[in-house]
Amino acid sequence: MRSQNAELKDSITNSIMEKMDEKLIPVIEENKKLKTKVEKLEREIEYLKRAEKNNNIVVFGLEENEQSSTELIQKLKETFNLDMNIKIEEYDINKIYRLGNRKSDRNKTRPQLKNGKRKPKPTKESANKETKKKQQTPPSRLVLEGESDHNPPTYKDNSYRKSVIYIAALNVLTLGKEEYLMELTYALKSIKWDIIGLSEVRRMGESITCYLDFLLYQIGETQGQYGVGFIIKQHLKQYVEEFIGISERIAILNMKLPGYKKLWSIVQIYSPTEQSNSVTINNFYQNLNEAIQKHTHENLIVMGDFNTNRSKTLRRKCNTRNSYFTNFTVIKRFNFNTNHRLIRTELQMNEPKKTRPRQDLRNIKLNEQQLEQITTALRTELRDFKENTKELETQDKYNYMENAIKTQIKLIADTKIDAKGILSTATVNLLEERNHLINERNIQNRRQKLAEISKDVKESMRKDRKQRRKLRNNEERTKQR
């Protein structure tokens, strides 16, 4: 029994192991394939890393008597091998050329710049590519691009390529100590900004301080009170024309933005509170008005702490030129110790194009009444045409007549058509009666009366149209006769 059990156990385990081996074989093969792929990728990465390492060597004192770059490579190989016992192959060198101008440096030997790459020996395909590159005729004079070039490239500043400039205003309560300025710069890292107008800076004197990331302008006259200023990012520093400090409550920034033809003026203010006496308030607004008239330009932004409530009329006036500004936001969660909120707008970097107001006189449709008005006006206008155009040539006479016709057409086309000429007196009376019912609310059965009058108006207008058609048909018949 024991031997039978052992045999049965061995047979079961063998069958199970065989089945497991059958299932594990594809997994093992796939694992081997993955290992080979990983090894291949690692070799490729190592190859790319070695290929990326560039070594630039400038060699001085090598005589300039070669005729091509291949001769220069051979000469450089010989000097390295003989003088320094360093063997260099052609595939180690990526570029080689002389520095400087041949004409200006005629009596001097120009230095050579060798740009080499550490890479393994080339295969047949890469060798063929390199030989094809070498077979190409080199340019007449290879020079280093940059300051030493006789025709240096023009580098454009890409800072203005941003679509918008973020302009903001904030009452900081105080920046009297450097700790507060550090706190403000840390808080500004979490938002988008380019120019910020500051109120209640509370720093004495007028100064411009250049920091690592921004430019700070400040003006203050009273110790521990008032003061205004600006913070401007470094990429906009080159566009600043001037800072003008009017008082400790008014400062002006004039800028020449790259996308605009005219200058921009930003006026930062800190207005007196409503509890202040009328003299200080009047003096502030008088100084503000004088500063705007004397020191600002056509494109103007006035921002800051006005210490007053915003009305609906002011909101409407602010939206008159909203094509320049794409967005306006109030940032509530600003991580800075102030009880005021930061307001921010987005100014377009490129000036929006203004559409030209024009009127195509060829597409104007005139009725009979307007045509009669034009003919009578032209008769009076061109009554003295012969006397006025005696000394003029034929083309000038034609231009004179054309301008007279165009002006009369434009004047009469712009005038509104008299409704009384189209509608009868009965229809006009019904319309006025309906208008009275619409405006008066305290009338019994108002809706019913309005419905009845509207029906009468429609019927009366149909009659007017029929009458008008009859008159037109009669006029056409008389003209045909």
PDB file of C-alpha atoms in Angstrom, residues 176-360:
ATOM      1  CA  GLY A 176       8.101  99.992   5.296  1.00  0.00           C
ATOM      2  CA  LYS A 177      10.375  97.060   6.097  1.00  0.00           C
ATOM      3  CA  GLU A 178      12.152  94.613   3.805  1.00  0.00           C
ATOM      4  CA  GLU A 179      10.302  91.710   5.431  1.00  0.00           C
ATOM      5  CA  TYR A 180       7.012  92.978   4.004  1.00  0.00           C
ATOM      6  CA  LEU A 181       8.545  93.218   0.529  1.00  0.00           C
ATOM      7  CA  MET A 182       9.857  89.649   0.852  1.00  0.00           C
ATOM      8  CA  GLU A 183       6.378  88.518   1.873  1.00  0.00           C
ATOM      9  CA  LEU A 184       4.864  90.285  -1.146  1.00  0.00           C
ATOM     10  CA  THR A 185       7.349  88.726  -3.600  1.00  0.00           C
ATOM     11  CA  TYR A 186       6.604  85.276  -2.175  1.00  0.00           C
ATOM     12  CA  ALA A 187       2.840  85.848  -2.544  1.00  0.00           C
ATOM     13  CA  LEU A 188       3.250  87.040  -6.152  1.00  0.00           C
ATOM     14  CA  LYS A 189       4.802  83.706  -7.168  1.00  0.00           C
ATOM     15  CA  SER A 190       1.362  82.068  -7.090  1.00  0.00           C
ATOM     16  CA  ILE A 191      -0.308  84.492  -9.575  1.00  0.00           C
ATOM     17  CA  LYS A 192       0.356  85.874 -13.051  1.00  0.00           C
ATOM     18  CA  TRP A 193       1.502  89.502 -13.065  1.00  0.00           C
ATOM     19  CA  ASP A 194       3.700  91.915 -15.034  1.00  0.00           C
ATOM     20  CA  ILE A 195       2.971  95.392 -13.605  1.00  0.00           C
ATOM     21  CA  ILE A 196       1.499  96.095 -10.154  1.00  0.00           C
ATOM     22  CA  GLY A 197       0.559  99.531  -8.845  1.00  0.00           C
ATOM     23  CA  LEU A 198       1.030  99.834  -5.082  1.00  0.00           C
ATOM     24  CA  SER A 199      -0.838 102.029  -2.597  1.00  0.00           C
ATOM     25  CA  GLU A 200       0.156 102.835   1.010  1.00  0.00           C
ATOM     26  CA  VAL A 201       3.787 101.861   0.464  1.00  0.00           C
ATOM     27  CA  ARG A 202       4.837 103.976   3.498  1.00  0.00           C
ATOM     28  CA  ARG A 203       8.442 104.396   2.373  1.00  0.00           C
ATOM     29  CA  MET A 204      10.213 107.741   2.555  1.00  0.00           C
ATOM     30  CA  GLY A 205      11.736 109.417  -0.496  1.00  0.00           C
ATOM     31  CA  GLU A 206      11.636 108.760  -4.228  1.00  0.00           C
ATOM     32  CA  SER A 207      13.793 105.929  -5.562  1.00  0.00           C
ATOM     33  CA  ILE A 208      14.091 103.146  -8.151  1.00  0.00           C
ATOM     34  CA  THR A 209      15.490  99.843  -6.867  1.00  0.00           C
ATOM     35  CA  CYS A 210      16.468  96.983  -9.175  1.00  0.00           C
ATOM     36  CA  TYR A 211      15.942  93.508  -7.700  1.00  0.00           C
ATOM     37  CA  LEU A 212      16.634  90.107  -9.236  1.00  0.00           C
ATOM     38  CA  ASP A 213      13.153  89.550 -10.720  1.00  0.00           C
ATOM     39  CA  PHE A 214      11.562  93.002 -10.709  1.00  0.00           C
ATOM     40  CA  LEU A 215      11.999  96.769 -10.589  1.00  0.00           C
ATOM     41  CA  LEU A 216      10.556  98.757  -7.643  1.00  0.00           C
ATOM     42  CA  TYR A 217       9.640 102.444  -7.858  1.00  0.00           C
ATOM     43  CA  GLN A 218       8.421 104.293  -4.749  1.00  0.00           C
ATOM     44  CA  ILE A 219       7.587 107.830  -3.627  1.00  0.00           C
ATOM     45  CA  GLY A 220       6.687 108.976  -0.122  1.00  0.00           C
ATOM     46  CA  GLU A 221       6.770 112.243   1.815  1.00  0.00           C
ATOM     47  CA  THR A 222       5.123 111.576   5.205  1.00  0.00           C
ATOM     48  CA  GLN A 223       6.814 109.229   7.671  1.00  0.00           C
ATOM     49  CA  GLY A 224       4.777 106.027   8.100  1.00  0.00           C
ATOM     50  CA  GLN A 225       1.842 107.192   5.932  1.00  0.00           C
ATOM     51  CA  TYR A 226       0.583 107.173   2.351  1.00  0.00           C
ATOM     52  CA  GLY A 227       3.047 106.564  -0.499  1.00  0.00           C
ATOM     53  CA  VAL A 228       2.562 104.944  -3.906  1.00  0.00           C
ATOM     54  CA  GLY A 229       4.748 102.960  -6.300  1.00  0.00           C
ATOM     55  CA  PHE A 230       5.104 100.321  -8.995  1.00  0.00           C
ATOM     56  CA  ILE A 231       6.550  96.815  -9.294  1.00  0.00           C
ATOM     57  CA  ILE A 232       7.583  95.861 -12.856  1.00  0.00           C
ATOM     58  CA  LYS A 233       9.041  92.565 -14.054  1.00  0.00           C
ATOM     59  CA  GLN A 234      12.537  92.561 -15.509  1.00  0.00           C
ATOM     60  CA  HIS A 235      11.459  91.625 -19.060  1.00  0.00           C
ATOM     61  CA  LEU A 236       9.468  94.910 -19.284  1.00  0.00           C
ATOM     62  CA  LYS A 237      12.269  97.103 -17.911  1.00  0.00           C
ATOM     63  CA  GLN A 238      13.528  98.004 -21.397  1.00  0.00           C
ATOM     64  CA  TYR A 239      10.113  99.436 -22.349  1.00  0.00           C
ATOM     65  CA  VAL A 240       9.933 101.895 -19.419  1.00  0.00           C
ATOM     66  CA  GLU A 241      10.250 105.496 -20.629  1.00  0.00           C
ATOM     67  CA  GLU A 242      10.017 107.323 -17.285  1.00  0.00           C
ATOM     68  CA  PHE A 243       8.638 107.381 -13.749  1.00  0.00           C
ATOM     69  CA  ILE A 244       7.041 110.654 -12.631  1.00  0.00           C
ATOM     70  CA  GLY A 245       6.327 111.188  -8.941  1.00  0.00           C
ATOM     71  CA  ILE A 246       3.680 113.903  -8.609  1.00  0.00           C
ATOM     72  CA  SER A 247       3.063 113.497  -4.878  1.00  0.00           C
ATOM     73  CA  GLU A 248       2.865 110.805  -2.234  1.00  0.00           C
ATOM     74  CA  ARG A 249      -0.616 110.016  -3.563  1.00  0.00           C
ATOM     75  CA  ILE A 250       0.010 110.143  -7.350  1.00  0.00           C
ATOM     76  CA  ALA A 251       2.697 108.420  -9.477  1.00  0.00           C
ATOM     77  CA  ILE A 252       2.890 107.986 -13.266  1.00  0.00           C
ATOM     78  CA  LEU A 253       4.563 105.272 -15.347  1.00  0.00           C
ATOM     79  CA  ASN A 254       5.076 105.943 -19.083  1.00  0.00           C
ATOM     80  CA  MET A 255       5.907 102.917 -21.253  1.00  0.00           C
ATOM     81  CA  LYS A 256       6.519 102.197 -24.945  1.00  0.00           C
ATOM     82  CA  LEU A 257       4.986  98.760 -25.418  1.00  0.00           C
ATOM     83  CA  PRO A 258       6.250  96.928 -28.549  1.00  0.00           C
ATOM     84  CA  GLY A 259       2.810  96.149 -29.990  1.00  0.00           C
ATOM     85  CA  TYR A 260       1.579  99.772 -29.852  1.00  0.00           C
ATOM     86  CA  LYS A 261       2.558 102.837 -31.846  1.00  0.00           C
ATOM     87  CA  LYS A 262       1.705 105.301 -29.071  1.00  0.00           C
ATOM     88  CA  LEU A 263       2.937 105.406 -25.484  1.00  0.00           C
ATOM     89  CA  TRP A 264       0.977 104.001 -22.563  1.00  0.00           C
ATOM     90  CA  SER A 265       0.553 105.900 -19.282  1.00  0.00           C
ATOM     91  CA  ILE A 266      -0.374 104.157 -16.020  1.00  0.00           C
ATOM     92  CA  VAL A 267      -1.380 106.478 -13.161  1.00  0.00           C
ATOM     93  CA  GLN A 268      -1.279 104.910  -9.684  1.00  0.00           C
ATOM     94  CA  ILE A 269      -3.211 106.821  -7.022  1.00  0.00           C
ATOM     95  CA  TYR A 270      -4.089 106.634  -3.331  1.00  0.00           C
ATOM     96  CA  SER A 271      -7.143 108.833  -2.838  1.00  0.00           C
ATOM     97  CA  PRO A 272      -8.067 110.477   0.492  1.00  0.00           C
ATOM     98  CA  THR A 273     -10.849 108.757   2.390  1.00  0.00           C
ATOM     99  CA  GLU A 274     -14.411 110.079   2.402  1.00  0.00           C
ATOM    100  CA  GLN A 275     -13.931 111.196   6.026  1.00  0.00           C
ATOM    101  CA  SER A 276     -11.185 113.651   4.965  1.00  0.00           C
ATOM    102  CA  ASN A 277     -12.016 117.340   4.693  1.00  0.00           C
ATOM    103  CA  SER A 278     -13.177 118.761   1.375  1.00  0.00           C
ATOM    104  CA  VAL A 279      -9.982 120.826   0.910  1.00  0.00           C
ATOM    105  CA  THR A 280      -7.659 117.786   0.783  1.00  0.00           C
ATOM    106  CA  ILE A 281     -10.066 115.884  -1.482  1.00  0.00           C
ATOM    107  CA  ASN A 282     -10.397 118.823  -3.893  1.00  0.00           C
ATOM    108  CA  ASN A 283      -6.608 119.383  -3.914  1.00  0.00           C
ATOM    109  CA  PHE A 284      -6.020 115.701  -4.679  1.00  0.00           C
ATOM    110  CA  TYR A 285      -8.391 115.626  -7.650  1.00  0.00           C
ATOM    111  CA  GLN A 286      -7.051 118.943  -8.919  1.00  0.00           C
ATOM    112  CA  ASN A 287      -3.474 117.587  -8.803  1.00  0.00           C
ATOM    113  CA  LEU A 288      -4.644 114.389 -10.512  1.00  0.00           C
ATOM    114  CA  ASN A 289      -6.334 116.349 -13.303  1.00  0.00           C
ATOM    115  CA  GLU A 290      -3.238 118.514 -13.878  1.00  0.00           C
ATOM    116  CA  ALA A 291      -0.941 115.459 -13.874  1.00  0.00           C
ATOM    117  CA  ILE A 292      -3.098 113.667 -16.458  1.00  0.00           C
ATOM    118  CA  GLN A 293      -3.169 116.729 -18.726  1.00  0.00           C
ATOM    119  CA  LYS A 294       0.595 117.435 -18.511  1.00  0.00           C
ATOM    120  CA  HIS A 295       2.362 114.080 -18.163  1.00  0.00           C
ATOM    121  CA  THR A 296       0.174 111.346 -19.689  1.00  0.00           C
ATOM    122  CA  HIS A 297      -0.429 110.098 -23.223  1.00  0.00           C
ATOM    123  CA  GLU A 298      -3.447 109.004 -25.258  1.00  0.00           C
ATOM    124  CA  ASN A 299      -3.426 105.401 -23.980  1.00  0.00           C
ATOM    125  CA  LEU A 300      -4.178 105.927 -20.300  1.00  0.00           C
ATOM    126  CA  ILE A 301      -4.916 103.710 -17.278  1.00  0.00           C
ATOM    127  CA  VAL A 302      -5.858 105.292 -13.931  1.00  0.00           C
ATOM    128  CA  MET A 303      -5.865 102.732 -11.122  1.00  0.00           C
ATOM    129  CA  GLY A 304      -5.277 102.413  -7.404  1.00  0.00           C
ATOM    130  CA  ASP A 305      -7.209 102.838  -4.167  1.00  0.00           C
ATOM    131  CA  PHE A 306      -9.959 105.412  -4.793  1.00  0.00           C
ATOM    132  CA  ASN A 307     -11.426 104.972  -1.276  1.00  0.00           C
ATOM    133  CA  THR A 308     -14.961 105.180  -2.668  1.00  0.00           C
ATOM    134  CA  ASN A 309     -17.789 103.007  -3.948  1.00  0.00           C
ATOM    135  CA  ARG A 310     -18.026 102.085  -7.615  1.00  0.00           C
ATOM    136  CA  SER A 311     -21.155 103.250  -9.427  1.00  0.00           C
ATOM    137  CA  LYS A 312     -22.922 101.819 -12.486  1.00  0.00           C
ATOM    138  CA  THR A 313     -22.044 104.840 -14.637  1.00  0.00           C
ATOM    139  CA  LEU A 314     -18.347 104.379 -13.862  1.00  0.00           C
ATOM    140  CA  ARG A 315     -18.637 100.713 -14.852  1.00  0.00           C
ATOM    141  CA  ARG A 316     -20.161 101.671 -18.207  1.00  0.00           C
ATOM    142  CA  LYS A 317     -17.405 104.218 -18.873  1.00  0.00           C
ATOM    143  CA  CYS A 318     -14.735 101.629 -18.118  1.00  0.00           C
ATOM    144  CA  ASN A 319     -16.139  99.352 -20.829  1.00  0.00           C
ATOM    145  CA  THR A 320     -15.965 101.874 -23.671  1.00  0.00           C
ATOM    146  CA  ARG A 321     -12.556 100.593 -24.913  1.00  0.00           C
ATOM    147  CA  ASN A 322     -12.781  96.996 -23.759  1.00  0.00           C
ATOM    148  CA  SER A 323     -11.179  95.714 -26.971  1.00  0.00           C
ATOM    149  CA  TYR A 324      -7.794  96.583 -25.436  1.00  0.00           C
ATOM    150  CA  PHE A 325      -8.519  94.582 -22.263  1.00  0.00           C
ATOM    151  CA  THR A 326      -9.449  90.910 -22.488  1.00  0.00           C
ATOM    152  CA  ASN A 327     -10.291  90.143 -18.868  1.00  0.00           C
ATOM    153  CA  PHE A 328     -10.838  91.707 -15.447  1.00  0.00           C
ATOM    154  CA  THR A 329     -10.606  89.690 -12.224  1.00  0.00           C
ATOM    155  CA  VAL A 330     -10.593  90.259  -8.472  1.00  0.00           C
ATOM    156  CA  ILE A 331      -8.189  87.864  -6.743  1.00  0.00           C
ATOM    157  CA  LYS A 332      -9.733  87.089  -3.368  1.00  0.00           C
ATOM    158  CA  ARG A 333      -7.367  84.463  -1.961  1.00  0.00           C
ATOM    159  CA  PHE A 334      -4.086  86.360  -2.128  1.00  0.00           C
ATOM    160  CA  ASN A 335      -1.581  85.176   0.476  1.00  0.00           C
ATOM    161  CA  PHE A 336      -0.518  88.603   1.784  1.00  0.00           C
ATOM    162  CA  ASN A 337      -1.259  90.523   4.989  1.00  0.00           C
ATOM    163  CA  THR A 338      -3.731  93.119   3.681  1.00  0.00           C
ATOM    164  CA  ASN A 339      -7.458  93.766   4.047  1.00  0.00           C
ATOM    165  CA  HIS A 340      -7.750  94.815   0.383  1.00  0.00           C
ATOM    166  CA  ARG A 341      -8.204  92.557  -2.624  1.00  0.00           C
ATOM    167  CA  LEU A 342      -5.908  92.524  -5.627  1.00  0.00           C
ATOM    168  CA  ILE A 343      -7.568  93.585  -8.891  1.00  0.00           C
ATOM    169  CA  ARG A 344      -6.029  92.527 -12.200  1.00  0.00           C
ATOM    170  CA  THR A 345      -6.696  93.119 -15.876  1.00  0.00           C
ATOM    171  CA  GLU A 346      -5.173  91.661 -19.052  1.00  0.00           C
ATOM    172  CA  LEU A 347      -3.941  94.133 -21.672  1.00  0.00           C
ATOM    173  CA  GLN A 348      -3.434  92.877 -25.226  1.00  0.00           C
ATOM    174  CA  MET A 349       0.166  93.088 -26.398  1.00  0.00           C
ATOM    175  CA  ASN A 350      -0.868  93.885 -29.975  1.00  0.00           C
ATOM    176  CA  GLU A 351      -2.988  96.928 -30.678  1.00  0.00           C
ATOM    177  CA  PRO A 352      -6.465  95.945 -31.934  1.00  0.00           C
ATOM    178  CA  LYS A 353      -7.200  97.146 -35.426  1.00  0.00           C
ATOM    179  CA  LYS A 354      -9.917  99.747 -35.820  1.00  0.00           C
ATOM    180  CA  THR A 355     -12.388  99.228 -38.629  1.00  0.00           C
ATOM    181  CA  ARG A 356     -12.676 102.127 -41.025  1.00  0.00           C
ATOM    182  CA  PRO A 357     -16.160 103.608 -41.173  1.00  0.00           C
ATOM    183  CA  ARG A 358     -17.101 103.625 -44.832  1.00  0.00           C
ATOM    184  CA  GLN A 359     -20.254 103.674 -46.869  1.00  0.00           C
ATOM    185  CA  ASP A 360     -20.464 102.198 -50.343  1.00  0.00           C
TER     186      ASP A 360
END
